[in-house]
Amino acid sequence: MPAVTVNHIAVVVENLDTALPFWQTALGLPLGKVEDVPAEQVKVAFLEAGESHVELVQPTTADSGIAKYLAKKGAGLHHLCFEVDDIEAALAAMQAQGVELINDTPKERGGRRYAFVHPKSTGGVLVELYDRRVQP
Ligand code: ZN
């Protein structure tokens, strides 16, 4: 049985500067990088929480997917990301069990393959899967 671990927890916020003090100062998570991701029209702050991290995501435009999510649902938990040994095998096993996937085949960003599972099948939370094997 492959080990599945939490890679990150993503939280949508209206504003990183006002959201950060809780996570960084009150909770005490070390702040890693803060980066603009123009492709996704967001700015992301990464905080370290042991082997995992918290990603605070702030939309940078009014019409991105994240901005629409924020407008509709408000700030809060956006998704949980689990790391698996073999993403194809994990997706195939889920499909065999009737789990609804947003991506049937993994996408790739920066050598990292990932896919999303529909909240319908997870009890209401968007779940992201990461393949543990990072490609060069
Ligand atoms: Zn994620």
PDB file of C-alpha atoms and ligand atoms in Angstrom:
ATOM      1  CA  MET A   1       0.000   0.000   0.000  1.00  0.00           C
ATOM      2  CA  PRO A   2       1.646   3.264  -1.059  1.00  0.00           C
ATOM      3  CA  ALA A   3       2.045   6.004   1.526  1.00  0.00           C
ATOM      4  CA  VAL A   4      -0.136   9.019   0.883  1.00  0.00           C
ATOM      5  CA  THR A   5       0.911  12.246   2.572  1.00  0.00           C
ATOM      6  CA  VAL A   6      -0.450  15.779   2.744  1.00  0.00           C
ATOM      7  CA  ASN A   7       1.608  18.035   0.484  1.00  0.00           C
ATOM      8  CA  HIS A   8      -0.287  21.267   1.005  1.00  0.00           C
ATOM      9  CA  ILE A   9      -3.479  22.929   2.129  1.00  0.00           C
ATOM     10  CA  ALA A  10      -4.621  25.826  -0.051  1.00  0.00           C
ATOM     11  CA  VAL A  11      -6.605  28.699   1.426  1.00  0.00           C
ATOM     12  CA  VAL A  12      -8.119  31.482  -0.676  1.00  0.00           C
ATOM     13  CA  VAL A  13      -7.731  34.923   0.849  1.00  0.00           C
ATOM     14  CA  GLU A  14      -8.787  38.400  -0.184  1.00  0.00           C
ATOM     15  CA  ASN A  15      -5.424  39.862   0.674  1.00  0.00           C
ATOM     16  CA  LEU A  16      -2.126  38.191   1.562  1.00  0.00           C
ATOM     17  CA  ASP A  17      -0.916  41.067   3.710  1.00  0.00           C
ATOM     18  CA  THR A  18      -3.904  40.925   6.002  1.00  0.00           C
ATOM     19  CA  ALA A  19      -4.090  37.098   6.001  1.00  0.00           C
ATOM     20  CA  LEU A  20      -0.408  36.395   6.684  1.00  0.00           C
ATOM     21  CA  PRO A  21      -0.101  37.590  10.303  1.00  0.00           C
ATOM     22  CA  PHE A  22      -2.329  34.780  11.613  1.00  0.00           C
ATOM     23  CA  TRP A  23      -0.448  32.014   9.822  1.00  0.00           C
ATOM     24  CA  GLN A  24       3.026  33.452  10.128  1.00  0.00           C
ATOM     25  CA  THR A  25       2.988  35.210  13.485  1.00  0.00           C
ATOM     26  CA  ALA A  26       0.130  33.856  15.591  1.00  0.00           C
ATOM     27  CA  LEU A  27       0.447  30.232  14.416  1.00  0.00           C
ATOM     28  CA  GLY A  28       4.201  30.534  13.861  1.00  0.00           C
ATOM     29  CA  LEU A  29       4.613  28.911  10.436  1.00  0.00           C
ATOM     30  CA  PRO A  30       7.828  30.003   8.711  1.00  0.00           C
ATOM     31  CA  LEU A  31       7.125  31.972   5.545  1.00  0.00           C
ATOM     32  CA  GLY A  32       8.748  30.528   2.441  1.00  0.00           C
ATOM     33  CA  LYS A  33       8.457  32.097  -0.966  1.00  0.00           C
ATOM     34  CA  VAL A  34       5.801  34.549  -2.024  1.00  0.00           C
ATOM     35  CA  GLU A  35       5.250  34.522  -5.748  1.00  0.00           C
ATOM     36  CA  ASP A  36       3.158  35.958  -8.503  1.00  0.00           C
ATOM     37  CA  VAL A  37       1.731  33.313 -10.816  1.00  0.00           C
ATOM     38  CA  PRO A  38       0.497  35.357 -13.782  1.00  0.00           C
ATOM     39  CA  ALA A  39      -0.614  32.208 -15.646  1.00  0.00           C
ATOM     40  CA  GLU A  40      -3.191  31.581 -12.918  1.00  0.00           C
ATOM     41  CA  GLN A  41      -3.779  35.247 -12.058  1.00  0.00           C
ATOM     42  CA  VAL A  42      -2.887  34.715  -8.435  1.00  0.00           C
ATOM     43  CA  LYS A  43      -0.269  35.604  -5.882  1.00  0.00           C
ATOM     44  CA  VAL A  44       0.701  32.761  -3.543  1.00  0.00           C
ATOM     45  CA  ALA A  45       2.437  32.725  -0.154  1.00  0.00           C
ATOM     46  CA  PHE A  46       3.935  29.406   0.973  1.00  0.00           C
ATOM     47  CA  LEU A  47       4.203  28.661   4.692  1.00  0.00           C
ATOM     48  CA  GLU A  48       6.026  25.631   6.039  1.00  0.00           C
ATOM     49  CA  ALA A  49       4.147  23.265   8.337  1.00  0.00           C
ATOM     50  CA  GLY A  50       6.466  20.338   8.990  1.00  0.00           C
ATOM     51  CA  GLU A  51       6.650  18.147   5.895  1.00  0.00           C
ATOM     52  CA  SER A  52       3.639  19.929   4.440  1.00  0.00           C
ATOM     53  CA  HIS A  53       2.790  23.514   3.726  1.00  0.00           C
ATOM     54  CA  VAL A  54      -0.027  25.992   3.672  1.00  0.00           C
ATOM     55  CA  GLU A  55      -0.545  28.028   0.513  1.00  0.00           C
ATOM     56  CA  LEU A  56      -2.403  31.290   0.798  1.00  0.00           C
ATOM     57  CA  VAL A  57      -3.810  32.224  -2.584  1.00  0.00           C
ATOM     58  CA  GLN A  58      -4.887  35.746  -3.464  1.00  0.00           C
ATOM     59  CA  PRO A  59      -6.504  36.490  -6.823  1.00  0.00           C
ATOM     60  CA  THR A  60      -4.795  39.269  -8.771  1.00  0.00           C
ATOM     61  CA  THR A  61      -7.581  39.848 -11.305  1.00  0.00           C
ATOM     62  CA  ALA A  62     -11.351  39.998 -11.000  1.00  0.00           C
ATOM     63  CA  ASP A  63     -12.217  37.296 -13.540  1.00  0.00           C
ATOM     64  CA  SER A  64      -9.949  34.339 -12.831  1.00  0.00           C
ATOM     65  CA  GLY A  65     -11.322  31.055 -11.550  1.00  0.00           C
ATOM     66  CA  ILE A  66     -10.005  31.817  -8.069  1.00  0.00           C
ATOM     67  CA  ALA A  67     -11.512  35.321  -8.088  1.00  0.00           C
ATOM     68  CA  LYS A  68     -14.899  33.868  -9.020  1.00  0.00           C
ATOM     69  CA  TYR A  69     -14.550  31.267  -6.285  1.00  0.00           C
ATOM     70  CA  LEU A  70     -13.749  33.983  -3.745  1.00  0.00           C
ATOM     71  CA  ALA A  71     -16.688  36.115  -4.891  1.00  0.00           C
ATOM     72  CA  LYS A  72     -19.090  33.171  -4.688  1.00  0.00           C
ATOM     73  CA  LYS A  73     -17.925  31.326  -1.589  1.00  0.00           C
ATOM     74  CA  GLY A  74     -15.824  33.837   0.293  1.00  0.00           C
ATOM     75  CA  ALA A  75     -12.378  33.280   1.732  1.00  0.00           C
ATOM     76  CA  GLY A  76     -11.568  29.869   3.141  1.00  0.00           C
ATOM     77  CA  LEU A  77     -10.330  26.395   2.387  1.00  0.00           C
ATOM     78  CA  HIS A  78      -9.873  25.911  -1.350  1.00  0.00           C
ATOM     79  CA  HIS A  79      -8.303  22.481  -1.657  1.00  0.00           C
ATOM     80  CA  LEU A  80      -6.247  19.767   0.016  1.00  0.00           C
ATOM     81  CA  CYS A  81      -3.327  18.253  -1.860  1.00  0.00           C
ATOM     82  CA  PHE A  82      -2.149  14.697  -1.273  1.00  0.00           C
ATOM     83  CA  GLU A  83       1.072  13.273  -2.606  1.00  0.00           C
ATOM     84  CA  VAL A  84       0.947   9.774  -4.095  1.00  0.00           C
ATOM     85  CA  ASP A  85       3.667   7.447  -5.392  1.00  0.00           C
ATOM     86  CA  ASP A  86       2.083   6.933  -8.795  1.00  0.00           C
ATOM     87  CA  ILE A  87      -0.560   9.364  -9.982  1.00  0.00           C
ATOM     88  CA  GLU A  88      -1.708   7.261 -12.956  1.00  0.00           C
ATOM     89  CA  ALA A  89      -2.275   4.288 -10.664  1.00  0.00           C
ATOM     90  CA  ALA A  90      -4.083   6.470  -8.109  1.00  0.00           C
ATOM     91  CA  LEU A  91      -6.370   7.975 -10.785  1.00  0.00           C
ATOM     92  CA  ALA A  92      -7.081   4.549 -12.311  1.00  0.00           C
ATOM     93  CA  ALA A  93      -7.924   3.109  -8.897  1.00  0.00           C
ATOM     94  CA  MET A  94     -10.249   6.031  -8.174  1.00  0.00           C
ATOM     95  CA  GLN A  95     -11.994   5.723 -11.520  1.00  0.00           C
ATOM     96  CA  ALA A  96     -12.483   2.002 -10.914  1.00  0.00           C
ATOM     97  CA  GLN A  97     -14.230   2.965  -7.667  1.00  0.00           C
ATOM     98  CA  GLY A  98     -16.509   5.443  -9.400  1.00  0.00           C
ATOM     99  CA  VAL A  99     -14.771   8.568  -8.089  1.00  0.00           C
ATOM    100  CA  GLU A 100     -15.435  11.639 -10.224  1.00  0.00           C
ATOM    101  CA  LEU A 101     -12.218  13.232 -11.458  1.00  0.00           C
ATOM    102  CA  ILE A 102     -11.782  16.748 -12.823  1.00  0.00           C
ATOM    103  CA  ASN A 103      -8.651  15.603 -14.712  1.00  0.00           C
ATOM    104  CA  ASP A 104      -8.704  12.021 -16.049  1.00  0.00           C
ATOM    105  CA  THR A 105      -5.061  12.379 -16.996  1.00  0.00           C
ATOM    106  CA  PRO A 106      -2.478  14.336 -15.009  1.00  0.00           C
ATOM    107  CA  LYS A 107      -1.522  17.885 -15.934  1.00  0.00           C
ATOM    108  CA  GLU A 108       2.041  19.063 -15.511  1.00  0.00           C
ATOM    109  CA  ARG A 109       3.605  22.204 -14.079  1.00  0.00           C
ATOM    110  CA  GLY A 110       7.288  22.654 -13.359  1.00  0.00           C
ATOM    111  CA  GLY A 111       7.982  18.928 -13.683  1.00  0.00           C
ATOM    112  CA  ARG A 112       5.250  18.098 -11.200  1.00  0.00           C
ATOM    113  CA  ARG A 113       2.278  16.045 -12.363  1.00  0.00           C
ATOM    114  CA  TYR A 114      -1.048  16.726 -10.706  1.00  0.00           C
ATOM    115  CA  ALA A 115      -4.796  16.191 -11.055  1.00  0.00           C
ATOM    116  CA  PHE A 116      -7.946  17.276  -9.271  1.00  0.00           C
ATOM    117  CA  VAL A 117     -10.739  15.136  -7.838  1.00  0.00           C
ATOM    118  CA  HIS A 118     -14.274  16.523  -7.925  1.00  0.00           C
ATOM    119  CA  PRO A 119     -15.700  17.629  -4.545  1.00  0.00           C
ATOM    120  CA  LYS A 120     -18.819  15.571  -5.357  1.00  0.00           C
ATOM    121  CA  SER A 121     -16.812  12.456  -4.624  1.00  0.00           C
ATOM    122  CA  THR A 122     -14.884  13.672  -1.585  1.00  0.00           C
ATOM    123  CA  GLY A 123     -17.496  14.955   0.820  1.00  0.00           C
ATOM    124  CA  GLY A 124     -17.393  18.482  -0.523  1.00  0.00           C
ATOM    125  CA  VAL A 125     -13.739  19.475  -0.638  1.00  0.00           C
ATOM    126  CA  LEU A 126     -11.659  19.886  -3.784  1.00  0.00           C
ATOM    127  CA  VAL A 127      -8.781  17.384  -3.633  1.00  0.00           C
ATOM    128  CA  GLU A 128      -5.570  17.713  -5.601  1.00  0.00           C
ATOM    129  CA  LEU A 129      -3.195  14.800  -6.167  1.00  0.00           C
ATOM    130  CA  TYR A 130       0.537  15.263  -6.704  1.00  0.00           C
ATOM    131  CA  ASP A 131       2.828  12.635  -8.085  1.00  0.00           C
ATOM    132  CA  ARG A 132       5.741  12.299  -5.711  1.00  0.00           C
ATOM    133  CA  ARG A 133       8.149  11.822  -8.615  1.00  0.00           C
ATOM    134  CA  VAL A 134       9.259  15.269  -9.767  1.00  0.00           C
ATOM    135  CA  GLN A 135      10.502  15.187 -13.374  1.00  0.00           C
ATOM    136  CA  PRO A 136      13.701  17.041 -14.150  1.00  0.00           C
TER     137      PRO A 136
HETATM  138 ZN    ZN B   1      -2.595  22.928  -4.797  1.00  0.00          ZN
END
